[in-house]
mmCIF file of C-alpha atoms in Angstrom:
data_model
loop_
_atom_site.group_PDB
_atom_site.id
_atom_site.type_symbol
_atom_site.label_atom_id
_atom_site.label_comp_id
_atom_site.label_asym_id
_atom_site.label_seq_id
_atom_site.Cartn_x
_atom_site.Cartn_y
_atom_site.Cartn_z
ATOM 1 C CA MET R 1412 -7.449 -24.548 -60.171
ATOM 2 C CA TYR R 1413 -7.079 -27.845 -60.519
ATOM 3 C CA GLN R 1414 -10.375 -27.947 -58.284
ATOM 4 C CA ILE R 1415 -12.469 -25.425 -60.425
ATOM 5 C CA LYS R 1416 -11.582 -27.433 -63.367
ATOM 6 C CA ALA R 1417 -12.804 -30.290 -61.434
ATOM 7 C CA TYR R 1418 -15.807 -28.508 -60.492
ATOM 8 C CA ILE R 1419 -17.380 -27.357 -64.077
ATOM 9 C CA LYS R 1420 -16.568 -31.000 -65.077
ATOM 10 C CA PHE R 1421 -17.832 -32.259 -61.782
ATOM 11 C CA LEU R 1422 -21.439 -29.892 -62.675
ATOM 12 C CA SER R 1423 -21.846 -31.401 -66.125
ATOM 13 C CA LYS R 1424 -21.465 -35.054 -65.314
ATOM 14 C CA ALA R 1425 -23.525 -35.193 -61.908
ATOM 15 C CA THR R 1426 -27.111 -35.284 -61.348
ATOM 16 C CA ASN R 1427 -29.940 -34.976 -58.111
ATOM 17 C CA GLN R 1428 -31.891 -38.046 -57.141
ATOM 18 C CA HIS R 1429 -33.994 -37.764 -60.384
ATOM 19 C CA GLY R 1430 -31.187 -39.179 -62.127
ATOM 20 C CA VAL R 1431 -30.507 -41.812 -59.278
ATOM 21 C CA HIS R 1432 -32.650 -45.695 -60.200
ATOM 22 C CA SER R 1433 -31.041 -47.820 -57.579
ATOM 23 C CA PRO R 1434 -33.616 -47.832 -54.660
ATOM 24 C CA PHE R 1435 -30.865 -47.325 -51.961
ATOM 25 C CA VAL R 1436 -28.896 -44.317 -53.162
ATOM 26 C CA TYR R 1437 -32.476 -43.269 -54.011
ATOM 27 C CA ASN R 1438 -32.609 -42.971 -50.423
ATOM 28 C CA PHE R 1439 -29.940 -42.500 -49.150
ATOM 29 C CA VAL R 1440 -29.541 -39.433 -51.414
ATOM 30 C CA THR R 1441 -33.192 -37.955 -50.622
ATOM 31 C CA LYS R 1442 -33.526 -38.690 -46.392
ATOM 32 C CA CYS R 1443 -29.881 -37.922 -45.731
ATOM 33 C CA LEU R 1444 -28.370 -36.039 -48.152
ATOM 34 C CA TYR R 1445 -31.009 -33.514 -49.423
ATOM 35 C CA ASP R 1446 -33.085 -33.715 -45.721
ATOM 36 C CA LYS R 1447 -33.887 -30.940 -45.142
ATOM 37 C CA THR R 1448 -34.276 -30.840 -41.712
ATOM 38 C CA ASP R 1449 -33.650 -28.241 -38.883
ATOM 39 C CA TYR R 1450 -32.010 -30.777 -36.237
ATOM 40 C CA GLU R 1451 -31.972 -29.096 -32.617
ATOM 41 C CA ALA R 1452 -28.342 -30.365 -32.862
ATOM 42 C CA TYR R 1453 -27.388 -28.535 -35.838
ATOM 43 C CA THR R 1454 -27.903 -25.123 -32.832
ATOM 44 C CA LYS R 1455 -24.851 -27.335 -30.594
ATOM 45 C CA LEU R 1456 -22.762 -27.374 -33.927
ATOM 46 C CA LYS R 1457 -22.957 -23.548 -34.565
ATOM 47 C CA HIS R 1458 -22.143 -22.777 -31.015
ATOM 48 C CA TYR R 1459 -19.455 -25.098 -30.621
ATOM 49 C CA LYS R 1460 -17.806 -23.483 -33.941
ATOM 50 C CA LYS R 1461 -18.078 -20.168 -32.851
ATOM 51 C CA GLU R 1462 -16.312 -21.346 -29.481
ATOM 52 C CA LEU R 1463 -13.673 -21.676 -31.771
ATOM 53 C CA LEU R 1464 -13.936 -19.062 -33.839
ATOM 54 C CA ASN R 1465 -13.117 -16.785 -30.477
ATOM 55 C CA SER R 1466 -10.423 -18.929 -28.885
ATOM 56 C CA ARG R 1467 -6.875 -16.738 -28.465
ATOM 57 C CA THR R 1468 -5.257 -20.545 -28.403
ATOM 58 C CA THR R 1469 -2.338 -20.778 -30.417
ATOM 59 C CA LEU R 1470 -1.362 -23.998 -31.216
ATOM 60 C CA GLN R 1471 2.509 -26.056 -31.799
ATOM 61 C CA ILE R 1472 1.423 -28.263 -34.639
ATOM 62 C CA THR R 1473 3.440 -31.289 -35.082
ATOM 63 C CA ASP R 1474 1.577 -32.115 -38.987
ATOM 64 C CA LEU R 1475 1.994 -35.598 -40.490
ATOM 65 C CA GLY R 1476 -0.434 -35.088 -42.934
ATOM 66 C CA GLU R 1477 0.176 -32.783 -46.508
ATOM 67 C CA GLY R 1478 0.117 -29.782 -44.638
ATOM 68 C CA SER R 1479 -2.039 -26.310 -44.485
ATOM 69 C CA LYS R 1480 -1.832 -24.099 -48.368
ATOM 70 C CA THR R 1481 -2.886 -20.670 -45.557
ATOM 71 C CA LEU R 1482 -1.715 -21.241 -42.683
ATOM 72 C CA ASP R 1483 1.903 -21.176 -40.674
ATOM 73 C CA ALA R 1484 3.257 -24.504 -40.712
ATOM 74 C CA ASN R 1485 4.437 -25.004 -36.940
ATOM 75 C CA HIS R 1486 2.042 -22.412 -34.675
ATOM 76 C CA ARG R 1487 -1.590 -21.561 -35.671
ATOM 77 C CA HIS R 1488 -4.137 -19.529 -33.725
ATOM 78 C CA VAL R 1489 -7.398 -21.701 -33.191
ATOM 79 C CA SER R 1490 -9.767 -19.139 -34.614
ATOM 80 C CA LYS R 1491 -7.967 -19.435 -38.518
ATOM 81 C CA MET R 1492 -7.846 -23.383 -37.706
ATOM 82 C CA VAL R 1493 -11.509 -23.216 -37.936
ATOM 83 C CA LYS R 1494 -11.725 -21.397 -40.774
ATOM 84 C CA THR R 1495 -9.691 -23.579 -42.933
ATOM 85 C CA SER R 1496 -8.598 -27.367 -41.667
ATOM 86 C CA SER R 1497 -11.782 -27.921 -40.162
ATOM 87 C CA SER R 1498 -15.008 -29.370 -40.851
ATOM 88 C CA SER R 1499 -17.226 -26.601 -42.452
ATOM 89 C CA LYS R 1500 -21.009 -26.369 -41.227
ATOM 90 C CA LYS R 1501 -22.245 -27.411 -43.993
ATOM 91 C CA ASP R 1502 -19.830 -30.989 -43.920
ATOM 92 C CA ALA R 1503 -20.756 -31.531 -39.916
ATOM 93 C CA GLN R 1504 -24.537 -30.965 -40.713
ATOM 94 C CA LEU R 1505 -23.801 -33.782 -42.923
ATOM 95 C CA LEU R 1506 -22.001 -35.933 -40.769
ATOM 96 C CA TYR R 1507 -24.300 -35.803 -38.237
ATOM 97 C CA ARG R 1508 -27.176 -36.863 -40.996
ATOM 98 C CA LEU R 1509 -24.945 -39.850 -42.082
ATOM 99 C CA SER R 1510 -24.878 -41.144 -38.724
ATOM 100 C CA ILE R 1511 -28.502 -40.485 -37.673
ATOM 101 C CA TYR R 1512 -29.678 -41.889 -40.851
ATOM 102 C CA PHE R 1513 -27.615 -45.871 -41.198
ATOM 103 C CA GLY R 1514 -27.623 -45.077 -37.323
ATOM 104 C CA PHE R 1515 -23.619 -45.852 -37.028
ATOM 105 C CA LYS R 1516 -22.420 -47.909 -33.640
ATOM 106 C CA ASN R 1517 -18.713 -47.482 -33.353
ATOM 107 C CA SER R 1518 -17.229 -45.172 -35.519
ATOM 108 C CA LEU R 1519 -13.094 -44.397 -36.377
ATOM 109 C CA GLU R 1520 -12.087 -41.047 -37.685
ATOM 110 C CA LEU R 1521 -8.440 -39.978 -38.601
ATOM 111 C CA GLY R 1522 -7.962 -36.671 -38.741
ATOM 112 C CA THR R 1523 -9.716 -35.224 -35.359
ATOM 113 C CA SER R 1524 -8.406 -31.429 -35.985
ATOM 114 C CA LEU R 1525 -10.261 -28.965 -33.398
ATOM 115 C CA GLY R 1526 -13.516 -31.498 -33.050
ATOM 116 C CA MET R 1527 -15.879 -30.234 -35.249
ATOM 117 C CA GLY R 1528 -16.580 -33.549 -37.773
ATOM 118 C CA THR R 1529 -16.301 -35.803 -33.878
ATOM 119 C CA TYR R 1530 -18.880 -33.903 -32.527
ATOM 120 C CA ALA R 1531 -21.380 -34.041 -35.254
ATOM 121 C CA ILE R 1532 -20.799 -37.891 -35.425
ATOM 122 C CA ALA R 1533 -21.234 -38.117 -30.958
ATOM 123 C CA LEU R 1534 -24.230 -35.551 -31.071
ATOM 124 C CA ALA R 1535 -26.171 -38.355 -33.731
ATOM 125 C CA THR R 1536 -24.650 -41.072 -31.572
ATOM 126 C CA PRO R 1537 -24.455 -40.409 -28.430
ATOM 127 C CA THR R 1538 -24.488 -44.143 -27.090
ATOM 128 C CA SER R 1539 -22.131 -44.787 -29.550
ATOM 129 C CA LYS R 1540 -17.993 -46.134 -29.256
ATOM 130 C CA ILE R 1541 -15.773 -43.659 -31.059
ATOM 131 C CA ILE R 1542 -12.348 -42.942 -31.755
ATOM 132 C CA THR R 1543 -10.997 -40.581 -33.299
ATOM 133 C CA ILE R 1544 -6.628 -40.427 -34.025
ATOM 134 C CA GLU R 1545 -4.972 -37.261 -34.653
ATOM 135 C CA GLY R 1546 -1.102 -36.900 -35.715
ATOM 136 C CA CYS R 1547 -0.619 -32.994 -33.651
ATOM 137 C CA PRO R 1548 -0.238 -33.855 -29.799
ATOM 138 C CA ASN R 1549 -1.305 -30.103 -29.280
ATOM 139 C CA THR R 1550 -4.534 -30.670 -31.599
ATOM 140 C CA SER R 1551 -5.742 -33.408 -30.078
ATOM 141 C CA ALA R 1552 -5.960 -31.969 -26.732
ATOM 142 C CA LEU R 1553 -7.743 -29.186 -27.259
ATOM 143 C CA ALA R 1554 -10.643 -30.670 -29.677
ATOM 144 C CA LYS R 1555 -11.036 -32.952 -25.766
ATOM 145 C CA SER R 1556 -11.131 -30.528 -24.003
ATOM 146 C CA LYS R 1557 -13.731 -29.108 -25.722
ATOM 147 C CA LEU R 1558 -15.959 -31.805 -26.469
ATOM 148 C CA GLU R 1559 -15.780 -33.342 -22.826
ATOM 149 C CA ASN R 1560 -16.657 -29.192 -21.605
ATOM 150 C CA ASN R 1561 -19.220 -29.992 -24.617
ATOM 151 C CA ASN R 1562 -20.457 -33.001 -22.310
ATOM 152 C CA ILE R 1563 -18.899 -35.576 -25.216
ATOM 153 C CA THR R 1564 -18.387 -39.003 -23.259
ATOM 154 C CA ASN R 1565 -18.062 -41.531 -25.767
ATOM 155 C CA VAL R 1566 -15.151 -40.456 -27.713
ATOM 156 C CA GLU R 1567 -11.754 -42.637 -27.502
ATOM 157 C CA PHE R 1568 -8.558 -40.568 -28.346
ATOM 158 C CA LEU R 1569 -5.735 -41.073 -30.205
ATOM 159 C CA VAL R 1570 -2.683 -39.724 -30.838
ATOM 160 C CA GLY R 1571 -0.523 -40.896 -33.436
ATOM 161 C CA ASN R 1572 0.800 -41.416 -37.115
ATOM 162 C CA PHE R 1573 -2.048 -43.433 -38.973
ATOM 163 C CA LEU R 1574 -0.506 -46.674 -40.661
ATOM 164 C CA ASP R 1575 1.438 -47.221 -36.905
ATOM 165 C CA THR R 1576 -2.353 -46.566 -34.822
ATOM 166 C CA ILE R 1577 -4.313 -48.407 -37.028
ATOM 167 C CA PRO R 1578 -2.938 -51.560 -36.181
ATOM 168 C CA ASN R 1579 -3.378 -51.278 -32.811
ATOM 169 C CA LEU R 1580 -7.070 -50.711 -33.371
ATOM 170 C CA LYS R 1581 -9.072 -53.507 -31.496
ATOM 171 C CA GLU R 1582 -12.014 -53.382 -33.426
ATOM 172 C CA GLU R 1583 -12.419 -56.140 -35.211
ATOM 173 C CA ASN R 1584 -15.409 -53.462 -37.346
ATOM 174 C CA TYR R 1585 -15.895 -50.359 -38.197
ATOM 175 C CA ASP R 1586 -19.698 -49.251 -39.537
ATOM 176 C CA PHE R 1587 -18.700 -45.803 -40.807
ATOM 177 C CA ILE R 1588 -15.143 -44.484 -41.263
ATOM 178 C CA PHE R 1589 -14.033 -40.950 -41.787
ATOM 179 C CA PHE R 1590 -11.078 -40.575 -43.546
ATOM 180 C CA ASP R 1591 -9.943 -37.082 -42.941
ATOM 181 C CA GLY R 1592 -6.686 -36.057 -41.829
ATOM 182 C CA HIS R 1593 -4.081 -37.198 -45.040
ATOM 183 C CA HIS R 1594 -4.807 -34.889 -48.588
ATOM 184 C CA ASN R 1595 -1.998 -37.618 -50.345
ATOM 185 C CA LYS R 1596 -2.542 -40.132 -52.449
ATOM 186 C CA GLU R 1597 -0.153 -42.898 -51.881
ATOM 187 C CA ALA R 1598 -1.180 -41.821 -47.873
ATOM 188 C CA THR R 1599 -4.757 -42.538 -48.732
ATOM 189 C CA ILE R 1600 -4.838 -45.720 -50.446
ATOM 190 C CA LYS R 1601 -2.301 -47.061 -48.054
ATOM 191 C CA TYR R 1602 -5.067 -45.937 -45.250
ATOM 192 C CA PHE R 1603 -8.380 -47.329 -47.372
ATOM 193 C CA GLU R 1604 -6.307 -50.890 -48.271
ATOM 194 C CA ALA R 1605 -5.231 -51.260 -44.356
ATOM 195 C CA LEU R 1606 -8.800 -50.311 -42.859
ATOM 196 C CA LEU R 1607 -10.101 -52.571 -46.257
ATOM 197 C CA PRO R 1608 -10.404 -56.194 -43.116
ATOM 198 C CA LYS R 1609 -12.056 -53.808 -40.774
ATOM 199 C CA VAL R 1610 -15.111 -53.292 -43.240
ATOM 200 C CA HIS R 1611 -18.581 -55.581 -42.768
ATOM 201 C CA ASN R 1612 -21.433 -55.315 -45.767
ATOM 202 C CA ASP R 1613 -22.926 -51.795 -44.263
ATOM 203 C CA SER R 1614 -19.639 -50.345 -43.533
ATOM 204 C CA VAL R 1615 -19.775 -46.876 -44.820
ATOM 205 C CA PHE R 1616 -16.369 -44.752 -45.762
ATOM 206 C CA VAL R 1617 -16.380 -41.238 -46.224
ATOM 207 C CA PHE R 1618 -13.715 -39.663 -48.160
ATOM 208 C CA ASP R 1619 -13.142 -35.586 -47.322
ATOM 209 C CA ASP R 1620 -10.994 -33.361 -50.220
ATOM 210 C CA ILE R 1621 -11.480 -36.209 -52.933
ATOM 211 C CA TYR R 1622 -10.933 -32.911 -55.383
ATOM 212 C CA TRP R 1623 -8.098 -31.500 -53.478
ATOM 213 C CA SER R 1624 -5.392 -32.162 -55.181
ATOM 214 C CA ARG R 1625 -4.957 -34.289 -58.883
ATOM 215 C CA GLY R 1626 -3.305 -37.075 -56.700
ATOM 216 C CA MET R 1627 -6.222 -37.609 -54.451
ATOM 217 C CA THR R 1628 -8.202 -37.297 -57.202
ATOM 218 C CA GLU R 1629 -6.911 -40.393 -58.825
ATOM 219 C CA ALA R 1630 -6.604 -42.228 -55.041
ATOM 220 C CA TRP R 1631 -10.514 -41.345 -54.982
ATOM 221 C CA GLU R 1632 -10.715 -42.984 -58.930
ATOM 222 C CA TYR R 1633 -8.581 -45.982 -57.389
ATOM 223 C CA ILE R 1634 -10.777 -46.810 -54.434
ATOM 224 C CA LYS R 1635 -13.978 -46.820 -56.867
ATOM 225 C CA ASN R 1636 -12.715 -49.507 -58.808
ATOM 226 C CA HIS R 1637 -11.293 -51.602 -56.159
ATOM 227 C CA ASP R 1638 -12.817 -54.474 -56.342
ATOM 228 C CA ALA R 1639 -14.525 -54.584 -52.056
ATOM 229 C CA VAL R 1640 -15.781 -51.342 -53.654
ATOM 230 C CA THR R 1641 -19.760 -52.200 -54.769
ATOM 231 C CA VAL R 1642 -21.405 -48.321 -54.739
ATOM 232 C CA THR R 1643 -19.767 -44.801 -54.465
ATOM 233 C CA VAL R 1644 -21.555 -41.794 -53.883
ATOM 234 C CA ASP R 1645 -19.157 -38.208 -55.408
ATOM 235 C CA GLY R 1646 -20.503 -35.365 -53.537
ATOM 236 C CA PHE R 1647 -17.100 -33.513 -54.840
ATOM 237 C CA ASN R 1648 -16.356 -31.775 -51.574
ATOM 238 C CA LEU R 1649 -17.059 -36.068 -50.036
ATOM 239 C CA GLY R 1650 -16.897 -38.679 -51.678
ATOM 240 C CA PHE R 1651 -19.292 -41.938 -50.286
ATOM 241 C CA VAL R 1652 -18.067 -45.482 -50.294
ATOM 242 C CA PHE R 1653 -20.575 -48.920 -49.334
ATOM 243 C CA PHE R 1654 -19.454 -51.963 -49.381
ATOM 244 C CA ARG R 1655 -23.099 -54.230 -49.952
ATOM 245 C CA ARG R 1656 -23.089 -57.129 -52.206
ATOM 246 C CA GLU R 1657 -25.963 -57.351 -52.864
ATOM 247 C CA GLN R 1658 -25.600 -54.153 -55.006
ATOM 248 C CA VAL R 1659 -24.933 -53.852 -58.576
ATOM 249 C CA LYS R 1660 -21.047 -51.945 -59.241
ATOM 250 C CA GLU R 1661 -22.595 -48.584 -59.304
ATOM 251 C CA HIS R 1662 -20.835 -45.058 -59.046
ATOM 252 C CA PHE R 1663 -22.816 -41.237 -58.885
ATOM 253 C CA LYS R 1664 -22.533 -37.766 -59.601
ATOM 254 C CA ILE R 1665 -23.836 -35.665 -56.471
ATOM 255 C CA ARG R 1666 -24.938 -32.369 -56.548
ATOM 256 C CA MET R 1667 -25.190 -31.702 -53.249
#
């Protein structure tokens, strides 16, 4: 019910590119978010998801996050996980376009899940370095195996609690960080603040499911108002955060 009400409220305030006066955001919306190109990589993403949907594997799950609203806590079928816990077709394609548009050289993903998002980023930036962190060893191992079978070689898989793992990351900064692992207000804010030292002027943060719960929306509002943040784009399912010091602080809601 919260998500339905939040979406109705979002639609009443959201706009398209015609309501955007910032050249940077206008280009981002028109050339990335609204890019209708039928990329060849979309076929690979479709086949990967089909592979997961056809899987008969059952995983014993170690869930360090908020858990699933629909799946069993301890044992989950991969075919069901991909429907509820993995990046959707639309979001995976958007992650691909985002990575192509900005040309990320090093990316970090919090929450590997079954590797849909990881695969999208890797396809877009095959010569980049990607680190993905997953709390469940079995889920991480399956994603690693699947992606390696699909000739993905530029991803480093880490297993563990995000807050325990983040301090050990060796990269000075990241071009892109995708937050998709623990849909909880306090946890999301902690991860955001823990990774702020890793940003540079052109870094991009993306937060998944910012209207998953009232708490996640409150976390999104906190992030928007943080002094380090200059521009945000709220696409309902995903929230985009920019740190460009040359930009006036502005917040946009964009229908996607």
